[in-house]
Amino acid sequence: MLGRPRTVGPLWHATATAIALAVLAPLAALAWTALGAGTAHWGHLVAHVLPLAAAQTATLLAGVGLLTALVGTGSAWLVTRTDFPGRAVLQWALLLPLTVPTYIAAYSYVDLLHPIGPFQSAVRALLGVESPRQFRLPDARSMTGAVLVLSAVLYPYVYLSMRAMFATQPARLMEVARLLGEGPWGAFRRVALPMARPALAVGVGLVLLEVLNDVGASEFLGVTTLTTTVYTTWITRSDLGAAAQIACAMLAMVALLVWLERQGRRRRRAGTVHAMRPAQRRRLRGLRAGLATAAAALPVLIGFVLPAGHLTVLAWQRAAEGHGLSAQVLAGARHSAGLALGVTAIAVATGLIVAWASRPTGGAGRRRAWWLGSAALGYGIPGTVLAIGLLPPALAVDGWIAGALGWPGLPLMGLGAVLVLACVLRFLALPIGGVEAGLARLPAPLEQVARSLGESPWGTLRRVHLPLLRPALSASALLVFIDVMKELPASLLLRPANFETLPTLLYAEAARGSYEHGALAALLIVAVGLPAVLLLSREPAPASPADDASPAFMPMKEAT
């Protein structure tokens, strides 16, 4: 019998520990900055800033969480348990809103629903009304508008998690419920939904983390969240200390959401039922089939077709006027692609190191939990908070380098190294989860044989595991690349001078009130996300024990 393989060497452990500490360092720097700012600003923040920001943040989180739970769960139930016209297309089309970042959806709908925009103009024409003063719809720039817009593009996080859960629930439980007299609604409410609650908690937790990370949509829709307050306090008022103090208060909410998501994952592991026969889909006919098709198509229409179609029309109009791919858009595309490629390479290599060093061999269980939990923490930290935590130590290191080498300015900031570091820390969870899930699916004897034949840990990784991990590494690299291409908060706050990415270019155009000038940049961002939808749209396979080893963020990012 083959013995237990030797654990990896101390260099792997030291490297994984350093990576985990690098993720925690911005949080420590953030706390230091907040404490160093004193209490002079704190009284003003508590009295005048935090109550409004906290109340609007809580309202936005509650509204988006509830609506995405309803839409995501209902859509997942329709496509997994019923058969209706268009189901084969809609089951993957329901993921298309993931390609539309929240800030692009906000800009699109504000433009679409403007009193003199195309939608209200068409409605007035149908009603025979000429002036917006005689008829106008409620302003999209409101809390209600923010809840609807954010929910329209974030519900796929819940849909994907619940679709996988419903598709793998055993048929016999639903059959028993029907034999005991429960109808379709009763069987769903009393059997299927309680079993899927852990997956629902994971999906909603990820949605709420995305809402907390948002800056562009909330600001453009007129909602004062904690994130927008941090941004305006730092940028508009040039008060880094007060911004750090607000960010520290915000971390308490982040910690609560991360705890909720991890509790959901733990319960999902404990309650997963591995069934040989999944439930069969019930074929709908007549009016019910038509209503099911309409209900499943509506989220796709609102979350993807309308904003993407509006962008396409604006881009076409700009091209017809002779304004095609401008030098500014081309430069933004180059900068975004270069940043995404660099971050992807570093993040995938770093995630591979952490996941490999954290394998549960020997007595590494507690150490593994520490590494994985700390290194993956950056995904739950909003980009604005991470940027504030990185800025003080980055400026200190920059000053030391400039003084030691006699260089002018801030070399790290000027070269974009701080922005790259922020994006790596933010999205490191994706390759860690992808590699860890891939390793969990590999047979243990492969490593045991290689090690018994004298291979070193590095040789085993290079010659045995890396060839088998290529699908997981490729998927992780694709998802990191796409997320970095869409990243707005960190790019806004840490980019070098005269370094515009596609998101910051679009943000600047929207801030100037010339959103149509950035339509092509927005369309490019949406198009970049399409490969991720193709990756995520695969029909969920029946659950296996290895699936339970996947980290909490993986059901959405599968990566999700």
Coordinates of C-alpha atoms in Angstrom, one line a residue:
M1 CA 0.0 0.0 0.0
L2 CA 1.3 3.5 -0.8
G3 CA 2.1 5.7 2.1
R4 CA 1.0 9.2 2.7
P5 CA 2.9 11.7 0.5
R6 CA 5.3 14.0 2.2
T7 CA 4.0 17.5 2.7
V8 CA 5.3 20.4 0.6
G9 CA 8.4 22.1 1.7
P10 CA 8.9 25.2 3.9
L11 CA 9.3 27.4 0.9
W12 CA 5.8 26.7 -0.3
H13 CA 4.4 27.3 3.2
A14 CA 6.3 30.6 3.6
T15 CA 5.1 31.8 0.2
A16 CA 1.5 30.9 0.9
T17 CA 1.7 32.6 4.3
A18 CA 3.2 35.8 2.7
I19 CA 0.4 35.9 0.1
A20 CA -2.2 35.6 2.8
L21 CA -0.6 38.3 4.8
A22 CA -0.4 40.5 1.7
V23 CA -4.2 40.3 1.5
L24 CA -4.6 41.2 5.2
A25 CA -2.0 44.1 5.0
P26 CA -4.4 46.6 3.4
L27 CA -6.9 46.0 6.2
A28 CA -4.3 46.6 8.8
A29 CA -3.2 49.8 7.0
L30 CA -6.8 50.9 6.7
A31 CA -7.3 50.5 10.5
W32 CA -4.0 52.4 11.1
T33 CA -5.1 55.3 8.9
A34 CA -8.5 55.5 10.5
L35 CA -6.9 55.6 14.0
G36 CA -4.4 58.1 12.9
A37 CA -7.1 60.5 11.7
G38 CA -8.2 61.1 15.3
T39 CA -11.8 61.6 16.5
A40 CA -12.3 65.1 15.3
H41 CA -14.1 64.0 12.1
W42 CA -15.7 61.0 13.7
G43 CA -18.3 63.1 15.6
H44 CA -19.3 64.8 12.3
L45 CA -19.5 61.4 10.5
V46 CA -21.7 59.8 13.1
A47 CA -24.0 62.8 13.3
H48 CA -24.4 63.8 9.7
V49 CA -22.8 61.3 7.2
L50 CA -23.1 57.7 8.5
P51 CA -26.9 57.6 9.4
L52 CA -28.0 58.5 5.9
A53 CA -25.4 56.4 4.2
A54 CA -26.0 53.4 6.4
A55 CA -29.8 53.6 6.0
Q56 CA -29.7 53.9 2.2
T57 CA -27.1 51.1 2.0
A58 CA -29.3 48.8 4.2
T59 CA -32.4 49.7 2.1
L60 CA -30.5 49.0 -1.1
L61 CA -29.2 45.7 0.1
A62 CA -32.6 44.6 1.4
G63 CA -34.3 45.5 -1.8
V64 CA -31.8 44.0 -4.2
G65 CA -31.4 40.9 -2.0
L66 CA -35.1 40.2 -1.9
L67 CA -35.7 40.9 -5.6
T68 CA -32.7 38.9 -6.9
A69 CA -33.8 36.0 -4.6
L70 CA -37.3 36.0 -6.1
V71 CA -36.2 36.3 -9.7
G72 CA -33.2 34.0 -9.5
T73 CA -35.1 31.3 -7.6
G74 CA -38.2 31.5 -9.8
S75 CA -36.1 31.4 -13.1
A76 CA -34.0 28.4 -11.8
W77 CA -37.2 26.5 -10.9
L78 CA -38.7 27.1 -14.3
V79 CA -35.8 25.9 -16.3
T80 CA -34.9 22.9 -14.2
R81 CA -38.4 21.5 -13.3
T82 CA -40.5 22.4 -16.3
D83 CA -40.3 22.2 -20.0
F84 CA -41.7 25.0 -22.2
P85 CA -41.0 26.6 -25.6
G86 CA -37.6 28.3 -25.6
R87 CA -36.3 26.6 -22.4
A88 CA -33.1 25.3 -24.0
V89 CA -32.1 28.9 -25.1
L90 CA -33.4 30.7 -22.0
Q91 CA -31.5 28.4 -19.5
W92 CA -28.2 30.0 -20.7
A93 CA -29.7 33.3 -21.8
L94 CA -30.7 34.0 -18.2
L95 CA -27.0 34.4 -17.5
L96 CA -26.4 37.1 -20.1
P97 CA -27.0 40.0 -17.6
L98 CA -23.7 39.0 -16.0
T99 CA -22.0 40.6 -19.0
V100 CA -23.5 44.0 -18.2
P101 CA -21.7 45.7 -15.3
T102 CA -23.9 47.5 -12.8
Y103 CA -22.7 51.0 -13.8
I104 CA -23.3 50.3 -17.5
A105 CA -26.9 49.2 -16.8
A106 CA -27.4 52.3 -14.7
Y107 CA -26.2 54.6 -17.4
S108 CA -28.2 52.8 -20.1
Y109 CA -31.5 52.9 -18.1
V110 CA -31.1 56.6 -17.1
D111 CA -30.6 57.4 -20.8
L112 CA -33.5 55.1 -21.9
L113 CA -36.0 56.4 -19.3
H114 CA -35.0 60.1 -19.5
P115 CA -38.1 62.3 -19.9
I116 CA -37.0 63.1 -23.4
G117 CA -35.4 59.7 -24.0
P118 CA -36.7 57.1 -26.5
F119 CA -38.9 55.1 -24.1
Q120 CA -40.9 58.0 -22.6
S121 CA -41.1 59.7 -26.0
A122 CA -42.6 56.6 -27.5
V123 CA -45.1 56.3 -24.7
R124 CA -46.2 60.0 -25.1
A125 CA -46.5 59.4 -28.9
L126 CA -48.9 56.5 -28.2
L127 CA -50.9 58.6 -25.8
G128 CA -51.0 61.6 -28.0
V129 CA -49.1 63.8 -25.5
E130 CA -46.5 66.2 -26.8
S131 CA -44.8 67.7 -23.7
P132 CA -42.9 65.9 -20.9
R133 CA -44.7 68.3 -18.6
Q134 CA -48.0 66.6 -19.4
F135 CA -46.8 63.1 -18.9
R136 CA -43.6 61.7 -17.5
L137 CA -42.7 58.5 -15.7
P138 CA -41.1 58.5 -12.2
D139 CA -37.4 59.4 -12.3
A140 CA -35.0 56.4 -12.6
R141 CA -32.6 58.2 -10.3
S142 CA -34.1 57.0 -7.1
M143 CA -33.8 54.2 -4.6
T144 CA -36.5 52.3 -6.5
G145 CA -34.6 52.7 -9.7
A146 CA -31.4 51.6 -8.1
V147 CA -33.0 48.4 -6.7
L148 CA -34.6 47.5 -10.0
V149 CA -31.5 48.2 -12.1
L150 CA -29.0 46.4 -9.8
S151 CA -31.4 43.5 -9.4
A152 CA -31.8 43.2 -13.2
V153 CA -28.1 42.5 -13.7
L154 CA -27.2 40.7 -10.5
Y155 CA -30.0 38.0 -10.2
P156 CA -27.8 35.5 -12.2
Y157 CA -25.7 34.9 -9.1
V158 CA -28.8 33.5 -7.4
Y159 CA -30.1 31.8 -10.5
L160 CA -26.9 29.9 -11.2
S161 CA -26.6 28.7 -7.6
M162 CA -30.2 27.7 -7.4
R163 CA -30.2 26.1 -10.8
A164 CA -27.4 23.8 -9.8
M165 CA -29.2 22.9 -6.5
F166 CA -32.6 22.2 -8.1
A167 CA -31.0 20.1 -10.9
T168 CA -29.3 17.8 -8.4
Q169 CA -32.2 17.4 -5.9
P170 CA -33.4 13.8 -5.9
A171 CA -36.6 12.9 -7.6
R172 CA -37.8 10.6 -4.9
L173 CA -38.3 13.4 -2.4
M174 CA -40.6 15.4 -4.7
E175 CA -42.5 12.2 -5.6
V176 CA -43.1 11.4 -1.9
A177 CA -44.4 14.9 -1.4
R178 CA -46.8 14.5 -4.3
L179 CA -48.0 11.1 -3.0
L180 CA -48.7 12.7 0.4
G181 CA -51.1 15.1 -1.3
E182 CA -49.0 18.2 -2.0
G183 CA -49.5 20.1 -5.2
P184 CA -46.6 21.5 -7.3
W185 CA -46.6 24.7 -5.2
G186 CA -46.7 22.9 -1.9
A187 CA -43.9 20.5 -3.0
F188 CA -41.8 23.5 -4.0
R189 CA -42.5 25.4 -0.8
R190 CA -42.2 22.6 1.7
V191 CA -39.5 20.3 0.1
A192 CA -37.5 21.9 -2.7
L193 CA -37.0 25.4 -1.3
P194 CA -35.9 24.4 2.2
M195 CA -33.3 22.0 0.8
A196 CA -32.1 24.8 -1.5
R197 CA -31.8 27.5 1.3
P198 CA -28.0 27.2 1.7
A199 CA -27.5 27.7 -2.0
L200 CA -29.9 30.7 -1.8
A201 CA -27.8 32.2 1.0
V202 CA -24.6 31.8 -1.0
G203 CA -26.2 33.4 -4.1
V204 CA -27.7 36.3 -2.2
G205 CA -24.5 36.8 -0.2
L206 CA -22.6 37.3 -3.4
V207 CA -25.2 39.7 -4.8
L208 CA -24.9 41.8 -1.7
L209 CA -21.1 41.9 -1.9
E210 CA -21.4 43.1 -5.5
V211 CA -23.8 45.8 -4.4
L212 CA -21.4 47.0 -1.7
N213 CA -18.6 47.1 -4.2
D214 CA -20.6 49.2 -6.6
V215 CA -19.7 52.9 -7.1
G216 CA -20.8 54.0 -10.5
A217 CA -24.4 52.8 -10.5
S218 CA -25.2 54.0 -7.0
E219 CA -23.7 57.4 -7.6
F220 CA -25.4 57.9 -11.0
L221 CA -28.7 56.8 -9.6
G222 CA -28.6 59.2 -6.8
V223 CA -28.3 56.7 -3.9
T224 CA -25.9 57.6 -1.1
T225 CA -24.3 54.3 0.0
L226 CA -21.4 53.8 2.3
T227 CA -19.2 53.0 -0.8
T228 CA -20.1 56.2 -2.6
T229 CA -19.6 58.1 0.7
V230 CA -16.1 56.7 1.0
Y231 CA -15.3 57.7 -2.6
T232 CA -16.6 61.2 -2.4
T233 CA -15.0 61.8 1.0
W234 CA -11.6 60.8 -0.4
I235 CA -11.8 62.3 -3.9
T236 CA -14.0 65.3 -3.5
R237 CA -13.1 66.4 0.0
S238 CA -9.5 65.0 -0.1
D239 CA -10.0 63.6 3.4
L240 CA -8.3 60.2 3.4
G241 CA -8.6 59.8 7.2
A242 CA -12.4 60.3 7.3
A243 CA -12.7 58.0 4.3
A244 CA -10.8 55.3 6.1
Q245 CA -13.0 55.7 9.1
I246 CA -16.1 55.2 7.0
A247 CA -14.5 52.2 5.3
C248 CA -13.8 50.6 8.7
A249 CA -17.5 51.0 9.6
M250 CA -18.3 49.5 6.2
L251 CA -16.2 46.4 6.9
A252 CA -18.5 45.4 9.7
M253 CA -21.3 45.0 7.1
V254 CA -18.9 43.1 4.8
A255 CA -17.9 40.7 7.6
L256 CA -21.6 40.0 8.2
L257 CA -22.2 39.2 4.6
V258 CA -19.1 37.0 4.4
W259 CA -20.2 35.1 7.5
L260 CA -23.7 34.6 6.0
E261 CA -22.2 33.2 2.8
R262 CA -19.9 30.9 4.6
Q263 CA -22.7 29.6 6.8
G264 CA -24.7 28.9 3.7
R265 CA -21.8 27.0 2.2
R266 CA -21.3 25.0 5.4
R267 CA -24.9 24.0 5.6
R268 CA -24.9 23.1 1.9
R269 CA -22.0 20.7 2.3
A270 CA -23.8 19.0 5.3
G271 CA -27.1 18.8 3.5
T272 CA -26.2 17.9 0.0
V273 CA -27.9 14.7 -1.2
H274 CA -26.2 12.7 -3.9
A275 CA -28.9 11.2 -6.0
M276 CA -28.7 8.7 -8.8
R277 CA -31.9 10.0 -10.5
P278 CA -32.7 13.8 -10.6
A279 CA -36.2 15.0 -10.9
Q280 CA -37.8 15.0 -14.3
R281 CA -39.1 18.2 -15.9
R282 CA -42.9 18.6 -16.2
R283 CA -44.0 19.6 -19.7
L284 CA -46.2 22.7 -19.8
R285 CA -48.8 23.3 -22.6
G286 CA -51.1 26.0 -23.8
L287 CA -51.4 29.2 -21.7
R288 CA -49.1 27.9 -19.0
A289 CA -46.3 27.3 -21.5
G290 CA -46.7 30.8 -22.9
L291 CA -46.6 32.3 -19.4
A292 CA -43.5 30.3 -18.5
T293 CA -41.7 31.4 -21.6
A294 CA -42.6 35.1 -20.9
A295 CA -41.6 34.8 -17.3
A296 CA -38.2 33.3 -18.1
A297 CA -37.6 35.8 -20.9
L298 CA -38.5 38.9 -19.0
P299 CA -35.3 39.0 -16.8
V300 CA -33.2 38.5 -20.0
L301 CA -35.0 41.4 -21.7
I302 CA -34.6 43.8 -18.8
G303 CA -31.1 42.7 -17.7
F304 CA -29.4 42.3 -21.1
V305 CA -31.5 42.9 -24.3
L306 CA -32.6 46.5 -23.5
P307 CA -29.2 47.9 -22.2
A308 CA -27.1 46.0 -24.8
G309 CA -29.6 47.0 -27.5
H310 CA -29.5 50.6 -26.4
L311 CA -25.7 50.6 -26.5
T312 CA -25.7 49.1 -29.9
V313 CA -28.0 51.8 -31.3
L314 CA -25.9 54.6 -29.7
A315 CA -22.7 53.1 -31.1
W316 CA -24.3 52.7 -34.5
Q317 CA -25.4 56.3 -34.5
R318 CA -22.0 57.5 -33.4
A319 CA -20.4 55.5 -36.2
A320 CA -22.9 56.9 -38.8
E321 CA -21.8 60.4 -37.7
G322 CA -18.2 59.5 -38.4
H323 CA -17.3 58.9 -34.8
G324 CA -16.0 55.3 -34.8
L325 CA -13.2 53.8 -32.7
S326 CA -11.6 57.0 -31.5
A327 CA -8.0 57.1 -30.3
Q328 CA -9.2 57.5 -26.8
V329 CA -11.3 54.3 -26.9
L330 CA -8.5 52.4 -28.5
A331 CA -6.1 53.6 -25.8
G332 CA -8.6 52.6 -23.1
A333 CA -9.0 49.2 -24.7
R334 CA -5.2 48.7 -24.8
H335 CA -4.9 49.8 -21.2
S336 CA -7.7 47.6 -20.0
A337 CA -6.4 44.6 -21.9
G338 CA -2.8 45.1 -20.7
L339 CA -4.0 45.5 -17.1
A340 CA -6.2 42.4 -17.3
L341 CA -3.5 40.3 -18.8
G342 CA -0.9 41.3 -16.2
V343 CA -3.3 40.8 -13.3
T344 CA -4.5 37.4 -14.7
A345 CA -1.0 36.0 -15.0
I346 CA 0.0 37.1 -11.5
A347 CA -3.3 36.0 -9.9
V348 CA -3.4 32.6 -11.5
A349 CA 0.2 31.9 -10.5
T350 CA -0.4 33.2 -7.0
G351 CA -3.6 31.2 -6.6
L352 CA -1.9 28.0 -7.7
I353 CA 0.7 28.5 -5.1
V354 CA -1.8 29.0 -2.3
A355 CA -4.1 26.2 -3.3
W356 CA -1.2 23.7 -3.8
A357 CA 0.5 24.6 -0.5
S358 CA -2.9 24.4 1.3
R359 CA -3.8 20.8 0.3
P360 CA -5.0 18.8 3.3
T361 CA -1.9 16.6 3.7
G362 CA -0.5 15.6 7.1
G363 CA -1.4 18.1 9.9
A364 CA -2.1 21.0 7.6
G365 CA -5.8 21.2 8.1
R366 CA -5.7 24.3 10.4
R367 CA -3.0 26.0 8.4
R368 CA -5.0 25.3 5.2
A369 CA -8.1 27.0 6.6
W370 CA -6.0 30.0 7.6
W371 CA -4.3 30.4 4.2
L372 CA -7.5 29.8 2.1
G373 CA -9.7 32.0 4.3
S374 CA -7.2 34.9 4.3
A375 CA -6.1 34.8 0.7
A376 CA -9.7 34.6 -0.6
L377 CA -10.8 37.4 1.6
G378 CA -10.1 40.1 -1.0
Y379 CA -13.1 39.1 -3.1
G380 CA -15.4 40.3 -0.3
I381 CA -13.7 43.6 0.2
P382 CA -15.1 46.5 -1.9
G383 CA -12.6 48.0 -4.3
T384 CA -12.8 51.4 -2.7
V385 CA -12.0 50.0 0.7
L386 CA -9.1 48.0 -0.7
A387 CA -7.7 51.0 -2.5
I388 CA -7.8 53.1 0.7
G389 CA -6.0 50.4 2.6
L390 CA -3.3 50.1 -0.1
L391 CA -2.6 53.8 -0.6
P392 CA -0.7 54.8 2.6
P393 CA 1.8 51.9 2.5
A394 CA 2.2 52.2 -1.3
L395 CA 3.0 55.9 -0.9
A396 CA 5.5 55.2 1.9
V397 CA 7.2 52.5 -0.3
D398 CA 7.1 54.8 -3.3
G399 CA 8.8 57.6 -1.3
W400 CA 11.5 55.3 -0.1
I401 CA 12.2 54.0 -3.6
A402 CA 12.2 57.5 -5.1
G403 CA 14.6 58.7 -2.4
A404 CA 16.9 55.7 -2.6
L405 CA 17.2 55.8 -6.4
G406 CA 16.9 59.5 -6.9
W407 CA 13.8 59.1 -9.1
P408 CA 11.2 61.9 -9.3
G409 CA 7.6 61.3 -8.5
L410 CA 6.0 58.1 -7.4
P411 CA 7.4 55.2 -9.4
L412 CA 5.0 52.5 -8.2
M413 CA 1.9 54.6 -8.7
G414 CA 3.2 55.9 -12.0
L415 CA 3.8 52.5 -13.4
G416 CA 0.5 51.2 -12.3
A417 CA 2.0 48.6 -9.9
V418 CA -0.4 49.6 -7.1
L419 CA -3.4 49.2 -9.3
V420 CA -2.2 45.7 -10.4
L421 CA -1.7 44.7 -6.8
A422 CA -5.2 45.9 -5.8
C423 CA -6.8 43.9 -8.7
V424 CA -4.7 40.8 -7.8
L425 CA -5.7 40.9 -4.2
R426 CA -9.4 41.6 -5.1
F427 CA -9.7 38.6 -7.6
L428 CA -7.3 36.1 -6.1
A429 CA -10.2 34.1 -4.7
L430 CA -11.2 33.0 -8.2
P431 CA -8.0 31.1 -9.2
I432 CA -7.7 29.8 -5.6
G433 CA -11.2 28.3 -5.8
G434 CA -10.7 27.0 -9.3
V435 CA -7.4 25.3 -8.5
E436 CA -8.7 23.9 -5.2
A437 CA -11.8 22.5 -6.9
G438 CA -9.6 21.0 -9.6
L439 CA -7.3 19.4 -7.1
A440 CA -10.2 17.9 -5.2
R441 CA -11.3 16.1 -8.4
L442 CA -7.9 14.5 -9.0
P443 CA -7.4 10.9 -7.6
A444 CA -5.1 10.9 -4.6
P445 CA -3.0 7.9 -5.9
L446 CA -1.6 10.0 -8.7
E447 CA 0.4 12.1 -6.3
Q448 CA 1.2 9.2 -4.1
V449 CA 2.8 7.3 -7.0
A450 CA 4.7 10.3 -8.1
R451 CA 6.1 11.0 -4.7
S452 CA 6.9 7.3 -4.0
L453 CA 9.0 7.4 -7.2
G454 CA 11.1 10.2 -5.8
E455 CA 9.5 13.2 -7.4
S456 CA 9.8 16.5 -5.4
P457 CA 6.8 18.6 -4.7
W458 CA 7.6 20.9 -7.6
G459 CA 8.2 18.0 -9.9
T460 CA 4.9 16.4 -8.9
L461 CA 3.1 19.7 -9.5
R462 CA 4.8 20.3 -12.9
R463 CA 4.6 16.8 -14.4
V464 CA 1.4 15.4 -12.8
H465 CA -1.0 18.1 -11.6
L466 CA -0.5 21.0 -14.0
P467 CA -1.5 19.0 -17.1
L468 CA -4.6 17.9 -15.4
L469 CA -5.4 21.3 -14.0
R470 CA -5.3 23.1 -17.3
P471 CA -9.1 23.3 -17.6
A472 CA -9.4 24.8 -14.1
L473 CA -6.6 27.2 -14.7
S474 CA -8.0 28.3 -18.1
A475 CA -11.4 28.9 -16.6
S476 CA -10.0 30.9 -13.7
A477 CA -7.8 32.9 -16.0
L478 CA -10.8 33.8 -18.2
L479 CA -12.9 34.9 -15.3
V480 CA -10.1 37.0 -13.7
F481 CA -9.4 38.7 -17.1
I482 CA -13.1 39.5 -17.6
D483 CA -13.6 40.8 -14.0
V484 CA -10.5 43.1 -14.3
M485 CA -11.8 44.4 -17.7
K486 CA -15.0 45.5 -15.9
E487 CA -13.4 46.7 -12.6
L488 CA -14.3 50.4 -11.9
P489 CA -13.6 51.4 -8.2
A490 CA -10.0 50.3 -8.0
S491 CA -9.2 51.7 -11.4
L492 CA -10.8 55.1 -10.6
L493 CA -8.8 55.5 -7.4
L494 CA -5.4 53.9 -8.1
R495 CA -4.8 54.4 -11.9
P496 CA -1.7 56.4 -13.0
A497 CA -2.1 59.8 -14.5
N498 CA -3.4 59.8 -18.1
F499 CA -4.2 56.1 -17.8
E500 CA -7.8 55.6 -18.8
T501 CA -9.3 52.1 -18.9
L502 CA -12.6 51.4 -20.7
P503 CA -14.6 51.6 -17.4
T504 CA -13.0 54.9 -16.3
L505 CA -13.4 56.3 -19.7
L506 CA -17.1 55.5 -19.6
Y507 CA -17.4 56.9 -16.1
A508 CA -15.9 60.2 -17.2
E509 CA -18.3 60.5 -20.1
A510 CA -21.3 59.8 -17.9
A511 CA -20.1 62.3 -15.3
R512 CA -19.9 64.9 -18.1
G513 CA -23.4 64.1 -19.3
S514 CA -22.2 62.7 -22.6
Y515 CA -22.9 59.0 -22.0
E516 CA -23.5 58.4 -25.7
H517 CA -19.8 59.2 -26.4
G518 CA -18.8 56.2 -24.3
A519 CA -21.3 53.8 -25.8
L520 CA -18.7 52.0 -27.9
A521 CA -16.5 51.5 -24.8
A522 CA -19.5 50.2 -22.9
L523 CA -20.3 47.8 -25.7
L524 CA -16.8 46.5 -25.7
I525 CA -17.0 45.8 -22.0
V526 CA -20.2 43.9 -22.4
A527 CA -18.8 41.9 -25.3
V528 CA -15.8 40.9 -23.3
G529 CA -18.1 39.2 -20.7
L530 CA -19.7 36.9 -23.2
P531 CA -17.1 34.1 -23.0
A532 CA -17.8 33.8 -19.3
V533 CA -21.5 33.3 -20.0
L534 CA -20.6 30.5 -22.4
L535 CA -18.5 28.9 -19.7
L536 CA -21.1 29.2 -17.0
S537 CA -24.0 28.1 -19.3
R538 CA -23.1 24.5 -19.2
E539 CA -25.9 22.3 -17.9
P540 CA -25.2 21.5 -14.2
A541 CA -24.0 17.9 -13.7
P542 CA -25.2 15.7 -10.8
A543 CA -23.5 16.5 -7.6
S544 CA -20.5 14.6 -6.6
P545 CA -18.4 14.6 -3.3
A546 CA -15.8 16.7 -5.0
D547 CA -18.3 19.4 -5.7
D548 CA -18.7 20.0 -1.9
A549 CA -15.0 20.9 -1.7
S550 CA -15.6 23.9 -3.9
P551 CA -15.2 27.2 -2.0
A552 CA -18.1 29.5 -1.4
F553 CA -17.6 31.8 -4.3
M554 CA -17.3 29.0 -6.9
P555 CA -20.9 28.2 -7.5
M556 CA -21.2 31.6 -9.2
K557 CA -17.8 31.9 -10.8
E558 CA -17.2 28.4 -12.1
A559 CA -15.8 29.5 -11.5
T560 CA -18.2 32.5 -10.5

